[in-house]
mmCIF file of C-alpha atoms in Angstrom:
data_model
loop_
_atom_site.group_PDB
_atom_site.id
_atom_site.type_symbol
_atom_site.label_atom_id
_atom_site.label_comp_id
_atom_site.label_asym_id
_atom_site.label_seq_id
_atom_site.Cartn_x
_atom_site.Cartn_y
_atom_site.Cartn_z
ATOM 1 C CA MET A 821 -137.551 -50.988 77.792
ATOM 2 C CA SER A 822 -138.284 -52.497 74.621
ATOM 3 C CA GLY A 823 -138.655 -56.011 73.998
ATOM 4 C CA ARG A 824 -135.990 -57.805 71.436
ATOM 5 C CA LEU A 825 -136.737 -58.743 68.473
ATOM 6 C CA LYS A 826 -138.278 -61.953 67.907
ATOM 7 C CA LEU A 827 -136.997 -63.397 65.265
ATOM 8 C CA ARG A 828 -136.375 -67.722 64.863
ATOM 9 C CA ARG A 829 -134.923 -70.010 61.483
ATOM 10 C CA GLY A 830 -137.529 -71.865 59.326
ATOM 11 C CA VAL A 831 -137.932 -73.781 55.850
ATOM 12 C CA VAL A 832 -140.140 -72.080 53.243
ATOM 13 C CA VAL A 833 -143.051 -75.214 53.062
ATOM 14 C CA GLY A 834 -145.178 -73.042 50.774
ATOM 15 C CA ALA A 835 -145.198 -70.074 47.907
ATOM 16 C CA ASP A 836 -148.965 -69.458 47.696
ATOM 17 C CA PRO A 837 -150.208 -68.697 49.935
ATOM 18 C CA LEU A 838 -146.431 -67.899 51.561
ATOM 19 C CA THR A 839 -145.937 -70.763 54.145
ATOM 20 C CA VAL A 840 -143.327 -71.175 56.823
ATOM 21 C CA GLU A 841 -142.207 -73.989 58.757
ATOM 22 C CA VAL A 842 -140.897 -72.911 62.039
ATOM 23 C CA GLU A 843 -139.730 -75.421 65.025
ATOM 24 C CA GLY A 844 -141.850 -77.389 63.157
ATOM 25 C CA GLU A 845 -145.167 -75.774 63.046
ATOM 26 C CA ARG A 846 -146.197 -74.059 59.973
ATOM 27 C CA ARG A 847 -147.510 -70.507 59.695
ATOM 28 C CA ARG A 848 -148.558 -68.226 57.402
ATOM 29 C CA ALA A 849 -145.851 -65.973 56.437
ATOM 30 C CA TRP A 850 -145.480 -62.597 54.024
ATOM 31 C CA ALA A 851 -142.371 -61.757 51.826
ATOM 32 C CA ASP A 852 -141.497 -57.679 50.902
ATOM 33 C CA GLU A 853 -140.336 -59.407 47.481
ATOM 34 C CA ALA A 854 -139.732 -56.159 46.516
ATOM 35 C CA LEU A 855 -137.432 -56.069 48.994
ATOM 36 C CA LEU A 856 -135.126 -59.259 50.132
ATOM 37 C CA GLY A 857 -136.138 -61.039 46.166
ATOM 38 C CA GLU A 858 -138.307 -64.284 45.626
ATOM 39 C CA MET A 859 -138.963 -66.912 47.635
ATOM 40 C CA ARG A 860 -139.696 -70.751 47.122
ATOM 41 C CA GLU A 861 -139.885 -73.829 49.227
ATOM 42 C CA GLY A 862 -136.990 -75.210 50.791
ATOM 43 C CA ASP A 863 -135.537 -71.535 51.058
ATOM 44 C CA GLU A 864 -133.874 -71.026 55.150
ATOM 45 C CA VAL A 865 -135.092 -67.967 55.759
ATOM 46 C CA VAL A 866 -135.480 -65.956 59.159
ATOM 47 C CA VAL A 867 -139.019 -64.826 60.090
ATOM 48 C CA ASN A 868 -140.178 -62.226 62.162
ATOM 49 C CA VAL A 869 -142.614 -63.980 64.586
ATOM 50 C CA ALA A 870 -143.697 -61.487 66.939
ATOM 51 C CA ALA A 871 -147.087 -60.477 65.344
ATOM 52 C CA LEU A 872 -147.972 -64.088 64.719
ATOM 53 C CA ASP A 873 -147.767 -65.076 68.372
ATOM 54 C CA LEU A 874 -149.455 -62.147 69.728
ATOM 55 C CA GLY A 875 -152.377 -63.249 68.012
ATOM 56 C CA LEU A 876 -152.537 -59.569 66.572
ATOM 57 C CA GLY A 877 -155.178 -58.968 63.579
ATOM 58 C CA SER A 878 -153.974 -57.443 60.399
ATOM 59 C CA GLY A 879 -150.841 -58.299 61.543
ATOM 60 C CA GLY A 880 -151.002 -62.010 62.535
ATOM 61 C CA PHE A 881 -148.408 -63.215 60.513
ATOM 62 C CA ASP A 882 -144.741 -63.582 60.453
ATOM 63 C CA VAL A 883 -142.802 -61.581 58.589
ATOM 64 C CA VAL A 884 -139.651 -62.670 56.613
ATOM 65 C CA HIS A 885 -136.778 -61.067 57.666
ATOM 66 C CA VAL A 886 -133.543 -62.059 54.838
ATOM 67 C CA ASN A 887 -134.146 -65.294 52.752
ATOM 68 C CA LEU A 888 -130.766 -67.008 54.084
ATOM 69 C CA THR A 889 -131.019 -69.176 50.068
ATOM 70 C CA ARG A 890 -131.157 -66.349 48.462
ATOM 71 C CA GLY A 891 -131.151 -62.970 49.562
ATOM 72 C CA LEU A 892 -127.640 -62.339 50.293
ATOM 73 C CA ASP A 893 -125.925 -62.071 46.836
ATOM 74 C CA ALA A 894 -128.587 -58.720 46.167
ATOM 75 C CA ASN A 895 -126.735 -56.156 43.843
ATOM 76 C CA PRO A 896 -129.502 -53.375 43.519
ATOM 77 C CA ALA A 897 -129.819 -51.126 40.513
ATOM 78 C CA GLY A 898 -129.208 -48.176 39.265
ATOM 79 C CA ASP A 899 -127.558 -45.351 41.752
ATOM 80 C CA ALA A 900 -129.374 -44.788 43.591
ATOM 81 C CA HIS A 901 -128.259 -43.244 46.952
ATOM 82 C CA VAL A 902 -131.127 -41.505 49.443
ATOM 83 C CA ILE A 903 -131.686 -44.913 51.728
ATOM 84 C CA LYS A 904 -134.653 -45.921 53.687
ATOM 85 C CA LEU A 905 -135.834 -47.652 56.403
ATOM 86 C CA ASN A 906 -132.063 -45.828 57.519
ATOM 87 C CA TYR A 907 -129.932 -47.549 60.868
ATOM 88 C CA THR A 908 -132.173 -50.572 60.450
ATOM 89 C CA SER A 909 -131.503 -53.494 58.950
ATOM 90 C CA LEU A 910 -133.687 -53.128 55.744
ATOM 91 C CA GLN A 911 -132.174 -50.078 55.000
ATOM 92 C CA HIS A 912 -131.880 -49.365 51.031
ATOM 93 C CA PRO A 913 -131.525 -47.196 48.662
ATOM 94 C CA VAL A 914 -134.083 -45.398 46.869
ATOM 95 C CA ASP A 915 -134.723 -42.634 44.225
ATOM 96 C CA PRO A 916 -137.250 -38.932 45.928
ATOM 97 C CA VAL A 917 -139.856 -37.955 44.143
ATOM 98 C CA GLU A 918 -139.500 -35.155 45.500
ATOM 99 C CA LEU A 919 -138.548 -32.198 43.327
ATOM 100 C CA PRO A 920 -135.461 -30.203 43.112
ATOM 101 C CA VAL A 921 -134.746 -27.645 45.371
ATOM 102 C CA ARG A 922 -136.545 -24.880 43.620
ATOM 103 C CA LEU A 923 -138.516 -21.002 44.455
ATOM 104 C CA SER A 924 -141.651 -22.832 43.682
ATOM 105 C CA TYR A 925 -143.313 -23.228 46.567
ATOM 106 C CA ARG A 926 -146.123 -21.322 47.704
ATOM 107 C CA GLY A 927 -146.180 -17.435 48.020
ATOM 108 C CA GLY A 928 -142.335 -17.791 46.174
ATOM 109 C CA THR A 929 -141.131 -16.467 43.505
ATOM 110 C CA LYS A 930 -143.788 -14.256 40.652
ATOM 111 C CA GLY A 931 -143.851 -17.335 37.710
ATOM 112 C CA ALA A 932 -142.924 -20.471 39.225
ATOM 113 C CA PRO A 933 -145.132 -23.705 38.913
ATOM 114 C CA GLU A 934 -147.581 -24.363 40.686
ATOM 115 C CA ARG A 935 -151.076 -26.191 40.564
ATOM 116 C CA THR A 936 -153.681 -26.754 42.974
ATOM 117 C CA MET A 937 -154.330 -30.088 44.573
ATOM 118 C CA PRO A 938 -157.261 -30.900 46.504
ATOM 119 C CA VAL A 939 -156.117 -33.139 49.220
ATOM 120 C CA LEU A 940 -158.571 -35.761 50.492
ATOM 121 C CA VAL A 941 -156.722 -36.921 54.355
ATOM 122 C CA LEU A 942 -158.010 -40.836 55.379
ATOM 123 C CA PRO A 943 -158.069 -42.241 58.764
ATOM 124 C CA LEU A 944 -157.001 -45.311 57.915
ATOM 125 C CA HIS A 945 -156.017 -47.671 55.006
ATOM 126 C CA GLY A 946 -159.827 -48.975 54.668
ATOM 127 C CA HIS A 947 -160.883 -46.333 53.406
ATOM 128 C CA LEU A 948 -159.213 -46.321 49.996
ATOM 129 C CA ALA A 949 -161.160 -47.897 47.901
ATOM 130 C CA PRO A 950 -164.609 -46.665 49.216
ATOM 131 C CA ALA A 951 -163.135 -43.375 48.697
ATOM 132 C CA ALA A 952 -161.150 -43.749 45.450
ATOM 133 C CA TRP A 953 -164.149 -45.471 44.024
ATOM 134 C CA ALA A 954 -166.766 -42.486 44.556
ATOM 135 C CA ALA A 955 -164.056 -39.939 43.898
ATOM 136 C CA THR A 956 -163.787 -41.592 40.380
ATOM 137 C CA GLN A 957 -166.923 -42.246 39.638
ATOM 138 C CA ALA A 958 -168.226 -38.449 40.599
ATOM 139 C CA ALA A 959 -165.422 -37.765 37.855
ATOM 140 C CA PRO A 960 -164.801 -40.464 35.705
ATOM 141 C CA GLY A 961 -161.459 -39.857 34.179
ATOM 142 C CA LEU A 962 -160.660 -38.797 37.328
ATOM 143 C CA LYS A 963 -156.052 -38.454 37.154
ATOM 144 C CA LEU A 964 -156.262 -39.547 41.745
ATOM 145 C CA GLY A 965 -153.252 -41.236 43.626
ATOM 146 C CA TYR A 966 -152.397 -42.085 47.140
ATOM 147 C CA VAL A 967 -149.544 -41.297 49.672
ATOM 148 C CA GLN A 968 -149.115 -44.309 51.781
ATOM 149 C CA SER A 969 -147.844 -42.510 55.196
ATOM 150 C CA ALA A 970 -147.148 -44.245 58.694
ATOM 151 C CA GLY A 971 -150.014 -44.929 60.847
ATOM 152 C CA GLY A 972 -150.342 -48.406 59.866
ATOM 153 C CA ALA A 973 -148.296 -51.145 57.531
ATOM 154 C CA LEU A 974 -145.326 -49.783 56.096
ATOM 155 C CA PRO A 975 -144.457 -51.832 53.139
ATOM 156 C CA GLY A 976 -145.897 -50.198 49.598
ATOM 157 C CA SER A 977 -146.428 -54.423 48.129
ATOM 158 C CA LEU A 978 -148.699 -55.622 51.240
ATOM 159 C CA SER A 979 -151.762 -53.808 49.959
ATOM 160 C CA ARG A 980 -154.714 -55.610 47.976
ATOM 161 C CA ASP A 981 -156.752 -52.568 47.560
ATOM 162 C CA VAL A 982 -154.237 -50.574 46.249
ATOM 163 C CA ALA A 983 -153.315 -53.870 43.714
ATOM 164 C CA LYS A 984 -156.724 -54.094 42.863
ATOM 165 C CA LEU A 985 -157.062 -50.013 42.567
ATOM 166 C CA ARG A 986 -153.676 -49.600 40.542
ATOM 167 C CA GLU A 987 -155.214 -53.002 37.763
ATOM 168 C CA ARG A 988 -158.702 -51.536 37.759
ATOM 169 C CA GLY A 989 -157.270 -47.719 36.801
ATOM 170 C CA LEU A 990 -158.944 -46.103 40.294
ATOM 171 C CA LEU A 991 -155.604 -44.743 41.085
ATOM 172 C CA SER A 992 -153.526 -43.673 39.031
ATOM 173 C CA GLY A 993 -150.181 -43.468 41.270
ATOM 174 C CA HIS A 994 -149.471 -44.793 44.486
ATOM 175 C CA VAL A 995 -146.424 -42.614 46.457
ATOM 176 C CA THR A 996 -144.863 -44.061 49.173
ATOM 177 C CA ALA A 997 -143.816 -41.435 52.348
ATOM 178 C CA ALA A 998 -140.854 -41.850 54.859
ATOM 179 C CA PRO A 999 -141.402 -44.355 56.783
ATOM 180 C CA ALA A 1000 -143.854 -46.158 54.297
ATOM 181 C CA TYR A 1001 -141.476 -47.925 51.428
ATOM 182 C CA GLY A 1002 -141.796 -49.874 48.284
ATOM 183 C CA GLY A 1003 -144.733 -47.858 46.276
ATOM 184 C CA GLU A 1004 -144.310 -46.518 43.051
ATOM 185 C CA HIS A 1005 -142.530 -43.929 43.943
ATOM 186 C CA GLU A 1006 -140.417 -43.039 46.934
ATOM 187 C CA ALA A 1007 -140.718 -39.827 48.827
ATOM 188 C CA LEU A 1008 -139.128 -38.918 52.547
ATOM 189 C CA SER A 1009 -141.715 -36.604 53.684
ATOM 190 C CA VAL A 1010 -145.883 -36.477 52.983
ATOM 191 C CA ALA A 1011 -145.501 -32.518 52.208
ATOM 192 C CA GLY A 1012 -142.896 -33.970 49.620
ATOM 193 C CA ALA A 1013 -144.745 -36.152 47.907
ATOM 194 C CA LEU A 1014 -147.712 -34.100 48.354
ATOM 195 C CA ASP A 1015 -146.022 -31.185 46.039
ATOM 196 C CA ALA A 1016 -144.517 -33.898 43.416
ATOM 197 C CA ALA A 1017 -147.713 -35.641 43.083
ATOM 198 C CA ALA A 1018 -149.224 -31.850 42.283
ATOM 199 C CA ASN A 1019 -146.087 -30.656 39.921
ATOM 200 C CA ALA A 1020 -144.233 -33.431 38.036
ATOM 201 C CA LEU A 1021 -146.691 -35.901 38.780
ATOM 202 C CA GLY A 1022 -149.855 -34.533 38.113
ATOM 203 C CA TRP A 1023 -152.315 -35.355 39.185
ATOM 204 C CA ASP A 1024 -155.550 -34.496 40.007
ATOM 205 C CA ALA A 1025 -156.366 -34.724 43.535
ATOM 206 C CA ALA A 1026 -154.871 -37.346 46.301
ATOM 207 C CA LEU A 1027 -155.663 -39.618 48.686
ATOM 208 C CA VAL A 1028 -153.003 -39.931 51.550
ATOM 209 C CA GLY A 1029 -152.855 -42.116 54.963
ATOM 210 C CA PRO A 1030 -151.799 -45.339 56.653
ATOM 211 C CA GLY A 1031 -151.410 -49.261 54.949
ATOM 212 C CA PRO A 1032 -152.922 -51.807 56.254
ATOM 213 C CA GLY A 1033 -153.188 -52.612 59.270
ATOM 214 C CA ILE A 1034 -153.239 -49.482 61.972
ATOM 215 C CA VAL A 1035 -151.103 -48.675 65.043
ATOM 216 C CA GLY A 1036 -153.103 -48.845 67.964
ATOM 217 C CA SER A 1037 -152.653 -48.502 71.844
ATOM 218 C CA ASP A 1038 -156.012 -47.801 73.972
ATOM 219 C CA THR A 1039 -154.586 -43.569 74.833
ATOM 220 C CA ARG A 1040 -155.195 -41.065 72.943
ATOM 221 C CA LEU A 1041 -152.852 -39.515 71.392
ATOM 222 C CA GLY A 1042 -150.882 -42.978 70.672
ATOM 223 C CA HIS A 1043 -152.379 -44.927 67.735
ATOM 224 C CA GLY A 1044 -151.929 -44.078 63.688
ATOM 225 C CA GLY A 1045 -154.660 -41.620 63.819
ATOM 226 C CA VAL A 1046 -152.373 -39.562 65.165
ATOM 227 C CA ALA A 1047 -151.296 -39.932 60.983
ATOM 228 C CA ALA A 1048 -154.286 -38.212 60.118
ATOM 229 C CA LEU A 1049 -152.826 -35.419 62.595
ATOM 230 C CA ASP A 1050 -149.101 -34.864 60.636
ATOM 231 C CA ASN A 1051 -150.709 -35.927 57.131
ATOM 232 C CA ALA A 1052 -153.227 -32.533 57.029
ATOM 233 C CA HIS A 1053 -150.704 -30.540 58.414
ATOM 234 C CA ALA A 1054 -148.651 -30.884 55.254
ATOM 235 C CA ALA A 1055 -151.169 -30.711 52.648
ATOM 236 C CA LEU A 1056 -152.230 -27.030 55.333
ATOM 237 C CA ALA A 1057 -148.653 -25.964 55.110
ATOM 238 C CA LEU A 1058 -148.747 -26.710 50.857
ATOM 239 C CA GLY A 1059 -151.593 -24.274 50.613
ATOM 240 C CA LEU A 1060 -154.142 -27.328 48.985
ATOM 241 C CA PRO A 1061 -157.389 -27.678 49.290
ATOM 242 C CA THR A 1062 -157.199 -30.104 52.852
ATOM 243 C CA PHE A 1063 -160.386 -32.240 53.319
ATOM 244 C CA LEU A 1064 -160.393 -35.529 56.347
ATOM 245 C CA SER A 1065 -162.566 -38.133 56.347
ATOM 246 C CA PRO A 1066 -163.763 -38.543 59.172
ATOM 247 C CA ARG A 1067 -163.847 -42.385 60.940
ATOM 248 C CA LEU A 1068 -167.315 -43.735 61.941
ATOM 249 C CA SER A 1069 -168.515 -46.708 62.954
ATOM 250 C CA GLU A 1070 -172.241 -48.320 64.205
ATOM 251 C CA ALA A 1071 -170.862 -51.896 64.888
ATOM 252 C CA ASP A 1072 -167.246 -51.335 66.318
ATOM 253 C CA PRO A 1073 -167.592 -52.747 69.871
ATOM 254 C CA ARG A 1074 -165.374 -50.595 71.416
ATOM 255 C CA GLU A 1075 -167.654 -47.308 72.126
ATOM 256 C CA ARG A 1076 -164.437 -45.198 72.130
ATOM 257 C CA HIS A 1077 -164.562 -45.767 68.068
ATOM 258 C CA ARG A 1078 -168.827 -45.698 67.671
ATOM 259 C CA GLY A 1079 -170.593 -43.081 66.223
ATOM 260 C CA VAL A 1080 -167.387 -39.993 65.897
ATOM 261 C CA SER A 1081 -164.292 -42.327 66.432
ATOM 262 C CA HIS A 1082 -162.127 -40.991 69.166
ATOM 263 C CA HIS A 1083 -159.321 -40.848 66.049
ATOM 264 C CA THR A 1084 -160.969 -37.897 64.594
ATOM 265 C CA LEU A 1085 -162.118 -36.181 67.651
ATOM 266 C CA THR A 1086 -159.020 -35.631 68.497
ATOM 267 C CA VAL A 1087 -157.550 -35.042 65.147
ATOM 268 C CA LEU A 1088 -160.162 -32.019 64.970
ATOM 269 C CA GLU A 1089 -159.386 -31.227 68.336
ATOM 270 C CA LEU A 1090 -155.160 -30.196 67.320
ATOM 271 C CA LEU A 1091 -155.391 -29.816 64.017
ATOM 272 C CA LEU A 1092 -153.773 -25.424 63.525
ATOM 273 C CA ASP A 1093 -155.850 -24.975 60.905
ATOM 274 C CA GLY A 1094 -159.056 -25.837 59.712
ATOM 275 C CA VAL A 1095 -160.223 -28.464 57.264
ATOM 276 C CA THR A 1096 -163.353 -29.600 55.416
ATOM 277 C CA VAL A 1097 -165.001 -32.161 57.051
ATOM 278 C CA PRO A 1098 -167.590 -34.709 54.571
ATOM 279 C CA VAL A 1099 -170.664 -35.964 56.311
ATOM 280 C CA PRO A 1100 -172.629 -38.412 55.019
ATOM 281 C CA LYS A 1101 -176.341 -37.541 54.762
ATOM 282 C CA ALA A 1102 -179.372 -38.153 56.725
ATOM 283 C CA HIS A 1103 -177.122 -39.069 59.800
ATOM 284 C CA PRO A 1104 -178.704 -35.877 62.232
ATOM 285 C CA GLU A 1105 -176.015 -37.254 65.128
ATOM 286 C CA ILE A 1106 -173.142 -37.735 63.557
ATOM 287 C CA ALA A 1107 -173.481 -34.253 61.753
ATOM 288 C CA LYS A 1108 -173.981 -33.123 65.632
ATOM 289 C CA GLN A 1109 -171.381 -34.676 66.942
ATOM 290 C CA LEU A 1110 -168.611 -33.476 64.395
ATOM 291 C CA THR A 1111 -170.712 -30.295 64.880
ATOM 292 C CA GLU A 1112 -169.506 -30.205 68.637
ATOM 293 C CA ALA A 1113 -166.322 -31.074 68.037
ATOM 294 C CA ALA A 1114 -165.158 -28.849 64.133
ATOM 295 C CA GLY A 1115 -166.202 -25.442 66.252
ATOM 296 C CA ALA A 1116 -165.317 -22.562 64.307
ATOM 297 C CA ARG A 1117 -162.686 -23.791 62.676
ATOM 298 C CA HIS A 1118 -163.803 -26.771 60.544
ATOM 299 C CA LYS A 1119 -166.345 -26.813 57.551
ATOM 300 C CA LEU A 1120 -169.212 -29.524 57.410
ATOM 301 C CA THR A 1121 -170.396 -30.387 53.947
ATOM 302 C CA ALA A 1122 -173.015 -33.164 53.521
ATOM 303 C CA ALA A 1123 -172.353 -35.274 50.437
ATOM 304 C CA SER A 1124 -174.494 -38.121 49.256
ATOM 305 C CA PRO A 1125 -172.631 -42.129 50.184
ATOM 306 C CA ASP A 1126 -173.711 -44.569 47.595
ATOM 307 C CA PRO A 1127 -173.408 -47.898 49.463
ATOM 308 C CA SER A 1128 -175.362 -50.286 47.527
ATOM 309 C CA GLY A 1129 -173.784 -49.162 44.179
ATOM 310 C CA TYR A 1130 -169.413 -49.759 45.921
ATOM 311 C CA MET A 1131 -171.230 -53.192 47.368
ATOM 312 C CA THR A 1132 -171.278 -54.271 43.198
ATOM 313 C CA SER A 1133 -168.084 -52.961 41.969
ATOM 314 C CA GLY A 1134 -166.621 -56.142 42.760
ATOM 315 C CA LEU A 1135 -164.364 -54.149 45.742
ATOM 316 C CA PRO A 1136 -162.869 -54.873 49.364
ATOM 317 C CA VAL A 1137 -166.259 -54.876 50.940
ATOM 318 C CA ARG A 1138 -165.180 -55.863 54.793
ATOM 319 C CA THR A 1139 -163.636 -53.991 57.415
ATOM 320 C CA MET A 1140 -162.023 -55.772 60.698
ATOM 321 C CA GLY A 1141 -164.696 -58.256 59.684
ATOM 322 C CA ARG A 1142 -167.656 -56.597 59.097
ATOM 323 C CA HIS A 1143 -169.221 -56.537 55.719
ATOM 324 C CA VAL A 1144 -170.432 -53.493 54.465
ATOM 325 C CA GLU A 1145 -174.203 -53.980 55.602
ATOM 326 C CA GLN A 1146 -172.612 -54.953 59.418
ATOM 327 C CA ASP A 1147 -171.128 -51.403 59.511
ATOM 328 C CA LYS A 1148 -172.758 -48.928 56.571
ATOM 329 C CA LEU A 1149 -171.181 -45.801 57.928
ATOM 330 C CA PHE A 1150 -168.003 -47.017 58.342
ATOM 331 C CA PHE A 1151 -167.953 -46.758 53.900
ATOM 332 C CA GLU A 1152 -170.805 -44.273 53.893
ATOM 333 C CA ALA A 1153 -167.750 -42.497 55.676
ATOM 334 C CA ALA A 1154 -164.661 -42.744 52.929
ATOM 335 C CA LEU A 1155 -167.917 -42.926 49.392
ATOM 336 C CA ALA A 1156 -169.288 -39.751 50.950
ATOM 337 C CA ALA A 1157 -165.381 -38.036 50.671
ATOM 338 C CA GLY A 1158 -164.896 -39.854 47.811
ATOM 339 C CA SER A 1159 -167.840 -37.874 46.428
ATOM 340 C CA LEU A 1160 -166.852 -34.606 47.612
ATOM 341 C CA LEU A 1161 -163.221 -34.629 46.673
ATOM 342 C CA GLY A 1162 -164.135 -36.573 43.391
ATOM 343 C CA GLY A 1163 -166.960 -33.462 42.908
ATOM 344 C CA ILE A 1164 -164.195 -30.875 44.024
ATOM 345 C CA SER A 1165 -161.549 -31.807 41.665
ATOM 346 C CA ARG A 1166 -164.169 -32.067 38.357
ATOM 347 C CA GLY A 1167 -164.059 -28.574 37.861
ATOM 348 C CA TRP A 1168 -160.294 -28.109 38.813
ATOM 349 C CA ARG A 1169 -158.204 -30.371 36.851
ATOM 350 C CA GLY A 1170 -154.786 -29.096 34.960
ATOM 351 C CA GLY A 1171 -155.292 -25.469 35.765
ATOM 352 C CA GLY A 1172 -154.605 -23.854 39.698
ATOM 353 C CA GLY A 1173 -157.954 -23.486 41.145
ATOM 354 C CA PRO A 1174 -161.860 -23.324 41.223
ATOM 355 C CA PRO A 1175 -162.644 -22.121 37.747
#
């Protein structure tokens, strides 16, 4: 039986960082102000305390559910009538980025507008910054965007990495695909987001993967990493060149994630069509493990990561509490994948396929 919402009343006692006093205890909190409005000291709020009470890592804070002081009189602007988070207490209208019904799907009407855009599927959010940096290093000026999918945090405004990458011009856009919400553009599906990215937003390449954190359980299929399977299938179904960044680690304390993570091995096994898997050079043991998992359907391509260059980039250099130097392989996987994506994209900009 599913547990009930663990909601408690509290008072905002600090705005930066957001701190809420609940039953006499000061607790870390996060509020999606784009959805709930501004939070000020003294505001009475209702917070969901489940994650902090459970001691979760990336989700170890209370989440504001509603601001009782100033959040009950919101009047959303615009005439959007499509709902996200539908049939939950946080349902809200959005204007979807998906293109109108038109006969421009792959293999559709002759003369329909169509662009080829390579897609790199990420296993988790920690790959986003190194992959984006490496791609834009390989192809300066690359119009690279990020589609946030299921698998991790759903609010688009939660990611500090996205904000930093947008600020530095390393990402050209951010689309949140249902059930994720709150990005610069909203999509109701990953397929719709990718189609719009290629044909309306004009991206040269796309990164698609979950938001911060990852839903997990010690099971083969019950985890956020399975989102990579759905994301890859969406890209493949649209006829887009599809790359899969493998989740690798040399320092994860869990055996199932060392070397090639079981998340990646499972996705490679279950994919209905072949993808390209970038493999960081100088790791023959990883190449062997991936080769055995990929079989004949998937293509492995060696790529050169630059972890030293990335460490001087000013972008995040820690994952799950470990520095690049403590788990270089994790970052090398994302850097190699981004480098390959950038190299491929460099010759395809503005066209319908490879030169």
